[in-house]
Amino acid sequence: MQISDLPYPDPGMPDARSGPRFLLWLGRGQLGGQLKSLAWGMLHFGGVAGLPYAVGLGVDAVVDREPNRLLLVGALLVLIGVAISVGDAMLHRTAVTNWITAAARVQQLLARKTAELGSALTRRVAAGEVVAVSTGDVEKIGWFVEAVSRFLAAVFAIVLVCVGLVFYAPELGVVVAVGVPLIALASLPLLPRATRRADVQREKAGKATELASDTVAGLRVLRGIGGEELFLGRYREASQEVRRAAVRSARMWALISAIQVVLPGLLLITVVWYGASLALDGRIAVGELVAAFSAVATLLYPLRHFEEIAMAYSFSRPSAKRAARVLSLTRTDPAQRPAQAGPPVGEPAAGGDMYDPRTGLLAPAGRFTAVVCGDPDLAGRLAERLGGHAVEEQDRDRNGEGNRDGDRDRDGGRDRDGEDGPSVLLGGVALDDLELDTARRLVLVQDKDPVLLSGTLRELLDVPASGAVEPGAALAAAQCADVLDALLQSAPDGVDDPMDARITERGRSLSGGQRQRLALARSLVTDPEVLVLDEPTSAVDSHTEARIADGIAALRGGRTTVVLASSPLLLDRADRVVLIDGGTVAAVGTHRELLHREPLYRAVVTRETDEEQRLAGLGLTELEEVLTEIEESA
């Protein structure tokens, strides 16, 4: 794989059981690039290892006054110089390629997992952690993957130097052969502590990133309540904790680096002192002493790779652990899904009903079904569930009380005990058993806080669609006439078509109602088999809401539409209204029928208090008695 070939056509299925297994899987996936890097590294480090012996031979040739042998040594030095230069250039090229391709593979895997899980991802993993994994962590993972081949090439050079010295100058070679492994392993006892400090630093950095992303996301609200300084102070405190953790980690790595400098220096002094005494006694030649001195000095370079590989692994292991935790998430809990027998399930036939076994909700095919939930959080979870996303129930704390946000486990993920049970069925086929692309094409969910990406309005509406609904019809049904005028007024001179007007990031230049209507138009253009809308008109006025309800009913005629709302204007346009209470279906009928016979439905829709409900249920005589009591008490 070359950089020009990125992105991968298929990044593969990662081994996400643990961080080390994920790193091993990445390394195996780039075996060709690793071997290339190793080959060029062996050429480069082989030249470095051979340089001291060539220098020693040259010194011996000068001492022995043999010009012909000196010429041969000169040619050998030229050849070694070419090997070092070419090997270094190609090693750097292949190493950078391995680094970038590994990081790109991880980013593709994370992007695919994000698209697969959708909004359910942030229910299990904090958004800040996902950002940290997809930015800083991928670089550290790529660093370790590419450093492995350079480390192996450095080990090859060290072995080559030590073995060569044993044969070239046995008395000095033994000293070097014994001292170099001790130097390489001297910092090993310090690595666990350095790794722990690096883990603490990464954990605090992840929390700071999460805090920053959450603060930026809620900046408008914070400004409204005057909370900018409070959260800015919290971020300052979190960043200072990161700085202190980074300093503690850097101190340990500085100590390891000092050991990697001091111990080779002591070995060099030992070799020079011992070699000089041997040369004075005539037991070795001057060239052998020079070769031994040069060899030990040269070993400082490959020995640095021991420190680098240790640092790369220490920083990449927690990064790989976080990446593996995200990549191991699935749409549903496999343990709670029944084993599927026979061939893979095909696409459900068009026109099938949607049924949720958990709540008992039935949305007949081709009908406009409205769902009323007293709990907005329950409505949001139900909408995601109807879209085939894994949704977690409220976790329970030790006292058995609901915890809306869910408890995090030790790894920062969500407790999986609350996974929903049977999957939603469409035409009798479970959404969980369908291919993800098929499920997404058949069912579209628009949540209560849709996101508008920056770009022109034409680009916003250029989405995968059946082609049956034109953008103009969708904009008209969503009552976007005033939105088009606003976009055209804010557009630069020369833009006459509102479809060419640009929408700022997340549509920040538009009001909440305008953003909501544009998002609704985008969903209507898609024209899926089943459209699920969660509070699609919560930010518009009642007159616009009534027209939108009529537009949805007219444009979605013959298609299955499920709207989760409590607005009487929407509910009155629905063919069928379902009341959800306590997580299950409590009543089914039309809006007017449920208003008359279901007090709970009337309370949710009209916002009646308990006292108002009691009075509404009294007869004429009972009402007169209540009024008499009120007059007497007054």
XYZ file of C-alpha atoms in Angstrom:
634
model
C 0.000 0.000 0.000
C 1.349 3.383 -1.075
C 0.159 6.750 0.204
C -1.233 7.511 -3.249
C -3.498 4.426 -2.966
C -5.248 5.678 0.188
C -7.973 5.374 1.333
C -8.152 1.601 1.607
C -10.869 0.009 -0.540
C -11.649 -2.083 2.538
C -9.834 -1.442 5.834
C -10.736 -4.953 7.017
C -12.236 -6.335 10.216
C -9.968 -5.418 13.147
C -9.088 -7.611 16.104
C -10.501 -5.297 18.773
C -10.322 -7.672 21.740
C -7.544 -5.596 23.319
C -5.064 -2.839 22.540
C -2.045 -5.127 21.939
C -4.108 -7.437 19.715
C -5.247 -4.442 17.703
C -1.641 -3.286 17.250
C -0.656 -6.795 16.183
C -3.517 -6.863 13.675
C -2.393 -3.547 12.210
C 1.187 -4.782 11.918
C 0.111 -7.955 10.116
C -2.020 -5.895 7.762
C 1.065 -3.949 6.678
C 3.467 -6.873 6.479
C 4.672 -5.898 3.006
C 5.469 -2.344 4.046
C 7.131 -3.589 7.249
C 9.393 -5.935 5.283
C 10.375 -3.148 2.891
C 11.207 -0.867 5.775
C 13.157 -3.661 7.486
C 15.163 -4.363 4.325
C 16.123 -0.732 3.817
C 16.825 -0.414 7.540
C 19.174 -3.400 7.451
C 20.994 -1.811 4.513
C 21.311 1.494 6.369
C 22.278 0.056 9.755
C 24.492 -2.556 8.105
C 26.483 0.263 6.559
C 26.665 2.000 9.923
C 27.846 -1.233 11.567
C 30.494 -1.823 8.905
C 31.921 1.678 9.096
C 34.111 1.112 12.242
C 35.759 -1.971 10.746
C 36.548 -0.118 7.515
C 38.119 2.680 9.571
C 40.131 0.126 11.564
C 41.372 -1.502 8.357
C 42.359 1.907 7.010
C 44.351 2.710 10.159
C 46.123 -0.662 9.924
C 46.929 0.023 6.257
C 48.476 3.387 7.154
C 50.453 1.876 10.045
C 51.689 -0.969 7.811
C 52.402 1.477 4.946
C 50.345 -0.489 2.377
C 48.925 2.042 -0.119
C 47.111 -0.584 -2.231
C 45.208 -1.864 0.772
C 44.430 1.754 1.727
C 42.876 2.287 -1.738
C 40.716 -0.785 -1.272
C 39.636 0.513 2.127
C 38.794 3.870 0.516
C 36.607 2.132 -2.073
C 34.953 0.165 0.730
C 34.240 3.392 2.611
C 32.637 4.882 -0.500
C 30.459 1.792 -0.879
C 29.483 1.935 2.804
C 28.682 5.639 2.464
C 26.366 4.942 -0.479
C 24.642 2.147 1.468
C 24.139 4.422 4.476
C 22.755 7.290 2.373
C 20.441 5.247 0.149
C 19.293 3.064 3.042
C 18.559 6.091 5.220
C 16.555 7.862 2.503
C 14.486 4.794 1.625
C 14.052 3.822 5.272
C 12.606 7.244 6.000
C 10.319 6.974 2.971
C 8.973 3.537 3.860
C 8.684 4.404 7.570
C 6.578 7.488 6.840
C 4.450 5.416 4.468
C 3.858 2.807 7.169
C 3.023 5.519 9.687
C 0.502 7.312 7.474
C -1.144 4.139 6.140
C -1.582 2.739 9.649
C -3.126 6.004 10.863
C -5.336 6.180 7.778
C -6.538 2.614 8.316
C -7.502 3.394 11.921
C -9.304 6.565 10.855
C -11.242 4.635 8.205
C -12.214 1.998 10.758
C -13.396 4.690 13.185
C -15.339 6.494 10.468
C -17.021 3.245 9.432
C -17.895 2.432 13.045
C -19.280 5.944 13.566
C -21.477 5.598 10.488
C -22.611 2.151 11.643
C -23.597 3.176 15.168
C -24.834 6.680 14.454
C -26.050 8.612 17.476
C -25.865 5.458 19.607
C -22.065 5.849 19.636
C -22.093 8.826 21.985
C -24.418 6.952 24.350
C -21.632 4.431 24.952
C -18.479 6.484 24.476
C -18.024 10.153 25.302
C -17.840 12.410 22.255
C -14.563 13.904 23.501
C -13.004 10.459 23.663
C -14.047 9.720 20.076
C -12.418 12.998 18.992
C -9.236 12.137 20.923
C -9.063 8.672 19.332
C -9.615 9.952 15.794
C -6.998 12.723 16.098
C -4.077 12.278 18.491
C -4.408 8.546 19.132
C -4.206 7.498 15.478
C -0.826 9.237 15.165
C 0.580 7.399 18.178
C -0.724 4.073 16.881
C 0.892 4.746 13.504
C 4.137 5.728 15.238
C 4.468 2.372 16.978
C 3.521 0.392 13.861
C 6.250 2.025 11.781
C 8.835 2.041 14.606
C 8.828 -1.765 14.849
C 10.697 -2.269 11.554
C 13.317 0.380 12.409
C 13.805 -1.185 15.829
C 14.390 -4.627 14.300
C 16.901 -3.133 11.862
C 18.699 -1.461 14.796
C 18.820 -4.793 16.651
C 20.342 -6.335 13.522
C 23.060 -3.650 13.499
C 23.839 -4.129 17.197
C 24.168 -7.891 16.787
C 26.325 -7.372 13.710
C 28.667 -4.987 15.552
C 28.998 -7.227 18.611
C 29.592 -10.408 16.621
C 32.029 -8.615 14.321
C 34.038 -7.300 17.279
C 34.215 -10.759 18.848
C 35.892 -12.040 15.704
C 37.876 -8.902 14.854
C 39.211 -8.078 18.359
C 38.125 -10.924 20.688
C 39.360 -9.398 23.944
C 37.540 -6.114 23.378
C 34.623 -7.796 21.588
C 33.698 -9.817 24.658
C 33.513 -6.636 26.752
C 31.270 -4.976 24.187
C 29.123 -8.104 23.685
C 28.463 -8.270 27.436
C 28.010 -4.536 28.009
C 25.613 -3.714 25.147
C 22.751 -6.057 26.243
C 23.064 -4.700 29.774
C 22.763 -1.149 28.455
C 19.784 -2.089 26.274
C 17.956 -3.659 29.235
C 19.041 -1.152 31.894
C 15.960 1.047 31.495
C 13.553 -1.908 31.491
C 12.663 -1.617 35.227
C 11.678 2.015 34.675
C 9.280 1.312 31.801
C 6.233 0.251 33.891
C 6.360 3.479 35.872
C 6.889 5.522 32.716
C 3.970 3.717 31.088
C 1.682 4.408 34.035
C 2.580 8.084 33.984
C 1.968 8.199 30.230
C -1.435 6.533 30.773
C -2.365 9.134 33.388
C -1.336 11.904 31.036
C -3.423 10.486 28.185
C -6.423 9.979 30.460
C -6.304 13.557 31.702
C -5.782 14.843 28.168
C -8.833 12.883 27.011
C -10.949 14.367 29.799
C -9.734 17.865 28.929
C -10.602 17.284 25.270
C -14.043 16.007 26.249
C -14.627 19.061 28.449
C -13.502 21.400 25.667
C -15.752 19.767 23.060
C -18.761 19.814 25.390
C -18.113 23.478 26.258
C -17.854 24.485 22.603
C -21.014 22.539 21.752
C -22.958 24.333 24.497
C -21.310 27.730 24.145
C -24.500 29.476 23.074
C -26.381 28.202 26.119
C -23.465 29.032 28.416
C -23.399 32.599 27.154
C -27.116 32.858 27.757
C -26.752 31.969 31.445
C -23.391 33.664 31.927
C -21.502 30.438 32.494
C -18.554 30.998 30.152
C -16.134 31.929 32.920
C -17.182 28.970 35.058
C -16.483 26.439 32.319
C -13.381 28.321 31.198
C -12.072 27.979 34.751
C -12.838 24.264 34.698
C -10.942 23.880 31.440
C -7.991 25.858 32.829
C -7.888 23.508 35.802
C -8.131 20.439 33.560
C -5.361 21.747 31.263
C -3.122 22.400 34.260
C -3.658 18.816 35.393
C -2.627 17.676 31.914
C 0.482 19.884 32.094
C 1.495 18.504 35.495
C 0.936 14.929 34.314
C 2.958 15.639 31.162
C 5.839 17.056 33.231
C 5.864 13.971 35.496
C 5.828 11.715 32.445
C 8.581 13.743 30.754
C 10.787 13.471 33.829
C 10.650 9.702 33.692
C 11.400 9.623 29.983
C 14.255 12.088 30.547
C 15.697 9.689 33.117
C 15.461 6.827 30.624
C 17.137 8.992 27.976
C 19.910 9.903 30.429
C 20.533 6.218 31.114
C 20.766 5.591 27.382
C 23.483 8.273 27.177
C 25.424 7.720 30.398
C 25.785 3.942 30.240
C 27.087 3.838 26.631
C 29.502 6.621 27.628
C 30.800 4.516 30.515
C 31.131 1.547 28.169
C 33.076 3.726 25.738
C 35.447 4.872 28.504
C 35.919 1.264 29.607
C 36.699 0.098 26.064
C 39.184 2.931 25.480
C 40.954 2.392 28.808
C 41.078 -1.393 28.470
C 41.948 -1.248 24.759
C 44.720 1.266 25.337
C 46.288 -1.013 27.948
C 46.058 -3.939 25.518
C 47.626 -1.861 22.745
C 50.497 -0.801 25.019
C 51.108 -4.450 25.848
C 51.117 -5.276 22.139
C 48.190 -7.640 22.451
C 46.071 -5.749 19.870
C 46.892 -3.525 16.944
C 46.155 0.176 16.824
C 43.595 -0.426 14.102
C 41.718 -2.877 16.310
C 41.600 -0.287 19.096
C 40.299 2.366 16.691
C 37.722 -0.095 15.289
C 36.526 -1.023 18.785
C 36.281 2.640 19.816
C 34.380 3.544 16.620
C 32.078 0.539 17.003
C 31.066 1.484 20.540
C 30.558 5.115 19.515
C 28.462 3.960 16.576
C 26.257 1.827 18.831
C 24.873 4.985 20.438
C 22.735 5.484 17.335
C 20.974 2.092 17.141
C 20.687 1.920 20.939
C 18.470 5.013 20.839
C 15.846 2.904 19.068
C 15.378 0.838 22.243
C 14.207 3.976 23.989
C 12.042 4.974 21.032
C 10.265 1.622 20.748
C 9.586 1.634 24.492
C 8.187 5.157 24.328
C 6.167 4.402 21.185
C 4.595 1.335 22.786
C 3.899 3.126 26.066
C 2.045 5.910 24.271
C 0.344 3.740 21.656
C -0.926 1.014 24.008
C -3.564 3.195 25.752
C -4.379 4.788 22.394
C -4.879 1.347 20.847
C -6.968 0.314 23.862
C -9.304 3.273 23.359
C -9.526 2.642 19.622
C -10.240 -1.050 20.200
C -12.970 -0.193 22.699
C -14.728 1.979 20.110
C -14.236 -0.530 17.295
C -15.573 -3.396 19.400
C -18.993 -1.763 19.745
C -21.790 -3.342 17.736
C -25.260 -2.252 16.681
C -26.784 -4.722 19.122
C -25.585 -7.049 21.833
C -24.861 -10.379 20.071
C -25.564 -12.295 23.298
C -29.166 -11.076 23.312
C -29.927 -11.847 19.678
C -31.276 -15.275 18.767
C -29.074 -17.407 16.575
C -30.077 -17.128 12.955
C -30.593 -20.428 11.164
C -30.420 -20.939 7.448
C -29.239 -18.517 4.759
C -28.884 -14.773 5.392
C -32.128 -12.834 5.590
C -32.992 -10.893 2.448
C -34.549 -7.474 2.126
C -38.138 -7.306 3.432
C -40.883 -6.957 0.870
C -42.059 -3.418 0.171
C -45.142 -2.301 2.042
C -44.546 -4.269 5.234
C -45.706 -3.120 8.649
C -43.213 -1.949 11.260
C -43.556 -3.612 14.645
C -41.603 -3.160 17.860
C -41.874 -6.300 20.035
C -40.582 -4.484 23.071
C -43.194 -1.725 23.263
C -45.905 -3.381 21.169
C -45.919 -0.411 18.767
C -47.373 -1.207 15.339
C -46.986 1.236 12.443
C -49.140 -0.028 9.535
C -47.597 0.210 6.101
C -48.473 3.312 4.131
C -50.089 5.046 7.116
C -49.278 8.172 9.113
C -48.781 6.990 12.691
C -48.221 9.398 15.577
C -46.685 8.229 18.862
C -47.211 10.065 22.157
C -44.764 9.472 25.022
C -44.967 11.280 28.319
C -41.187 10.989 28.698
C -39.125 12.878 26.029
C -36.108 10.654 26.704
C -38.220 7.564 26.096
C -39.377 9.080 22.808
C -35.781 9.654 21.726
C -34.738 6.107 22.606
C -37.784 4.712 20.810
C -36.948 6.717 17.674
C -33.403 5.335 17.623
C -34.706 1.848 18.265
C -37.109 2.131 15.297
C -34.082 3.053 13.192
C -32.281 -0.163 14.107
C -29.794 1.457 16.485
C -28.780 -0.231 19.708
C -30.332 1.766 22.538
C -29.561 1.303 26.199
C -32.196 1.561 28.856
C -31.668 3.577 31.960
C -29.046 1.897 34.054
C -29.851 1.295 37.663
C -27.704 2.509 40.495
C -27.239 0.649 43.746
C -30.551 1.898 45.093
C -32.410 0.798 41.984
C -33.145 4.335 40.819
C -32.869 5.364 37.185
C -29.695 6.964 35.956
C -30.495 8.721 32.752
C -26.962 9.089 31.510
C -25.915 5.556 32.404
C -23.013 4.411 34.536
C -19.620 4.154 32.981
C -17.598 1.033 33.446
C -13.921 1.036 34.307
C -12.934 1.415 30.680
C -15.147 4.450 30.204
C -17.844 2.594 28.290
C -21.489 2.068 29.166
C -22.926 -0.730 31.222
C -24.247 -3.240 28.716
C -26.793 -4.779 31.083
C -29.482 -2.434 29.838
C -29.427 -3.400 26.158
C -32.831 -3.651 24.542
C -34.169 -7.030 23.649
C -35.811 -8.159 20.364
C -35.172 -6.068 17.295
C -37.780 -3.990 15.502
C -39.417 -5.880 12.640
C -40.113 -4.436 9.202
C -42.290 -6.627 7.060
C -41.576 -9.488 9.469
C -37.796 -9.134 9.076
C -35.647 -7.961 12.001
C -33.705 -4.782 11.251
C -30.698 -6.211 13.112
C -30.524 -9.082 10.626
C -30.347 -6.768 7.614
C -27.186 -5.390 6.123
C -26.495 -1.942 7.530
C -26.799 -0.220 4.149
C -30.134 -1.922 3.535
C -31.504 -0.985 6.951
C -30.410 2.623 6.516
C -32.005 2.798 3.064
C -35.328 1.437 4.279
C -35.630 3.381 7.542
C -34.600 6.979 8.148
C -34.697 8.566 11.608
C -34.582 12.336 12.095
C -33.903 13.130 15.730
C -35.057 16.205 17.593
C -31.732 18.004 17.100
C -30.704 17.406 13.463
C -27.373 18.714 12.164
C -26.942 20.801 9.024
C -23.548 20.567 7.372
C -21.969 23.634 5.828
C -22.383 24.077 2.080
C -25.011 25.206 -0.388
C -28.668 24.311 -0.032
C -28.345 22.243 -3.199
C -25.566 20.213 -1.558
C -27.637 19.833 1.607
C -30.476 18.233 -0.357
C -28.159 16.133 -2.531
C -28.605 12.964 -0.489
C -29.235 9.307 -1.410
C -32.907 9.249 -2.368
C -35.513 7.308 -4.308
C -35.907 10.192 -6.769
C -39.692 10.277 -6.287
C -39.627 13.527 -4.287
C -38.211 16.684 -5.846
C -36.342 19.163 -3.623
C -38.893 21.863 -4.393
C -41.784 19.687 -3.228
C -39.933 18.756 -0.034
C -39.130 22.412 0.718
C -42.748 23.377 0.131
C -44.062 20.601 2.380
C -41.640 21.694 5.130
C -42.803 25.336 4.740
C -39.318 26.656 3.888
C -40.338 29.678 1.802
C -39.137 32.173 4.412
C -35.932 30.149 4.880
C -35.178 30.450 1.166
C -35.731 34.195 1.327
C -33.417 34.483 4.335
C -30.683 32.480 2.610
C -30.991 34.579 -0.539
C -30.789 37.842 1.401
C -27.629 36.749 3.210
C -26.025 35.411 0.022
C -23.306 37.458 -1.733
C -24.084 39.496 -4.831
C -24.527 37.427 -7.949
C -26.368 34.549 -6.284
C -29.933 34.581 -7.626
C -30.956 31.018 -6.865
C -31.520 30.191 -3.169
C -30.342 26.644 -3.918
C -26.863 28.120 -4.474
C -26.890 30.087 -1.204
C -24.487 28.807 1.403
C -25.443 27.461 4.813
C -22.933 28.185 7.555
C -21.543 25.520 9.870
C -24.423 23.712 11.600
C -26.723 26.394 10.175
C -25.771 28.832 12.931
C -26.954 31.818 10.867
C -30.506 30.402 10.868
C -33.021 30.201 13.673
C -33.897 26.924 15.363
C -37.170 26.642 13.482
C -35.491 27.349 10.141
C -32.844 24.701 10.771
C -35.535 22.230 11.806
C -37.538 22.790 8.624
C -34.506 22.436 6.353
C -33.630 19.177 8.067
C -37.217 17.989 7.576
C -37.020 18.866 3.868
C -33.801 16.845 3.602
C -35.531 13.842 5.192
C -38.536 14.186 2.891
C -36.281 14.278 -0.199
C -34.742 10.960 0.839
C -38.213 9.345 0.628
C -37.400 6.152 2.579
C -39.749 3.214 3.021
C -40.218 4.265 6.653
C -39.629 7.798 7.935
C -39.348 8.321 11.703
C -39.540 11.927 12.916
C -38.845 12.878 16.532
C -40.536 16.210 17.377
C -40.079 17.643 13.839
C -41.991 20.873 14.606
C -40.986 21.655 18.196
C -39.309 24.941 17.189
C -42.006 26.418 14.882
C -45.180 28.368 15.570
C -48.622 26.766 15.542
C -49.725 28.115 12.135
C -46.556 26.834 10.439
C -46.867 23.578 12.342
C -50.370 22.981 10.994
C -49.230 23.564 7.416
C -46.202 21.274 7.935
C -48.480 18.531 9.253
C -50.630 18.815 6.126
C -47.521 18.817 3.931
C -46.080 15.690 5.544
C -49.397 13.848 5.252
C -49.768 14.788 1.587
C -46.163 14.163 0.513
C -45.823 10.881 2.408
C -49.089 9.435 1.146
C -48.664 5.680 0.639
C -45.442 5.646 2.667
C -45.021 4.610 6.295
C -44.471 7.631 8.523
C -43.988 7.568 12.290
C -43.959 10.883 14.146
C -43.146 11.089 17.840
C -44.826 14.243 19.081
C -47.317 15.653 21.565
C -48.608 18.553 19.485
C -52.380 18.350 18.882
C -51.923 19.874 15.429
C -49.717 16.982 14.322
C -51.690 14.347 16.153
C -54.971 15.459 14.554
C -53.522 14.874 11.059
C -52.322 11.340 11.863
C -54.223 8.280 10.649
C -53.441 6.493 13.876
C -52.232 7.656 17.293
C -50.445 5.377 19.773
C -49.991 6.261 23.443
C -46.873 4.826 25.118
C -46.912 4.647 28.893
C -44.303 2.888 30.997
C -42.478 1.660 27.907
C -45.459 -0.183 26.367
C -48.521 0.660 24.281
C -51.334 1.900 26.520
C -53.939 2.998 23.963
C -54.517 3.205 20.207
C -57.003 5.322 18.251
C -57.405 8.671 16.578
C -56.497 11.898 18.279
C -60.104 12.878 18.996
C -61.026 9.409 20.269
C -58.125 9.314 22.714
C -58.893 12.816 23.947
C -62.338 11.726 25.026
C -61.601 8.320 26.535
C -57.985 8.426 27.800
C -57.276 10.837 30.704
C -53.536 10.110 30.556
C -53.435 10.959 26.836
C -55.406 14.140 27.460
C -53.034 15.106 30.252
C -49.948 14.653 28.052
C -51.389 16.423 25.025
C -53.215 19.295 26.748
C -50.794 19.572 29.710
C -53.631 19.233 32.208
C -52.801 19.120 35.892
C -54.114 16.381 38.177
C -56.713 18.772 39.625
C -57.885 19.754 36.167
C -58.265 16.099 35.241
C -60.308 15.442 38.359
C -62.635 18.345 37.633
C -62.990 17.290 34.006
C -64.230 13.886 35.154
C -66.922 15.221 37.531
C -70.612 15.354 36.727
C -72.784 18.492 36.894
C -73.964 17.841 40.466
C -70.431 17.146 41.672
C -69.189 20.322 40.012
C -71.885 22.358 41.774
C -70.775 20.875 45.107
C -67.143 21.766 44.403
C -68.114 25.337 43.443
C -70.190 25.651 46.632
C -67.217 24.530 48.720
C -65.000 27.071 46.980
C -67.498 29.890 47.641
C -67.849 28.928 51.307
C -64.110 28.774 51.802
C -63.747 32.191 50.164
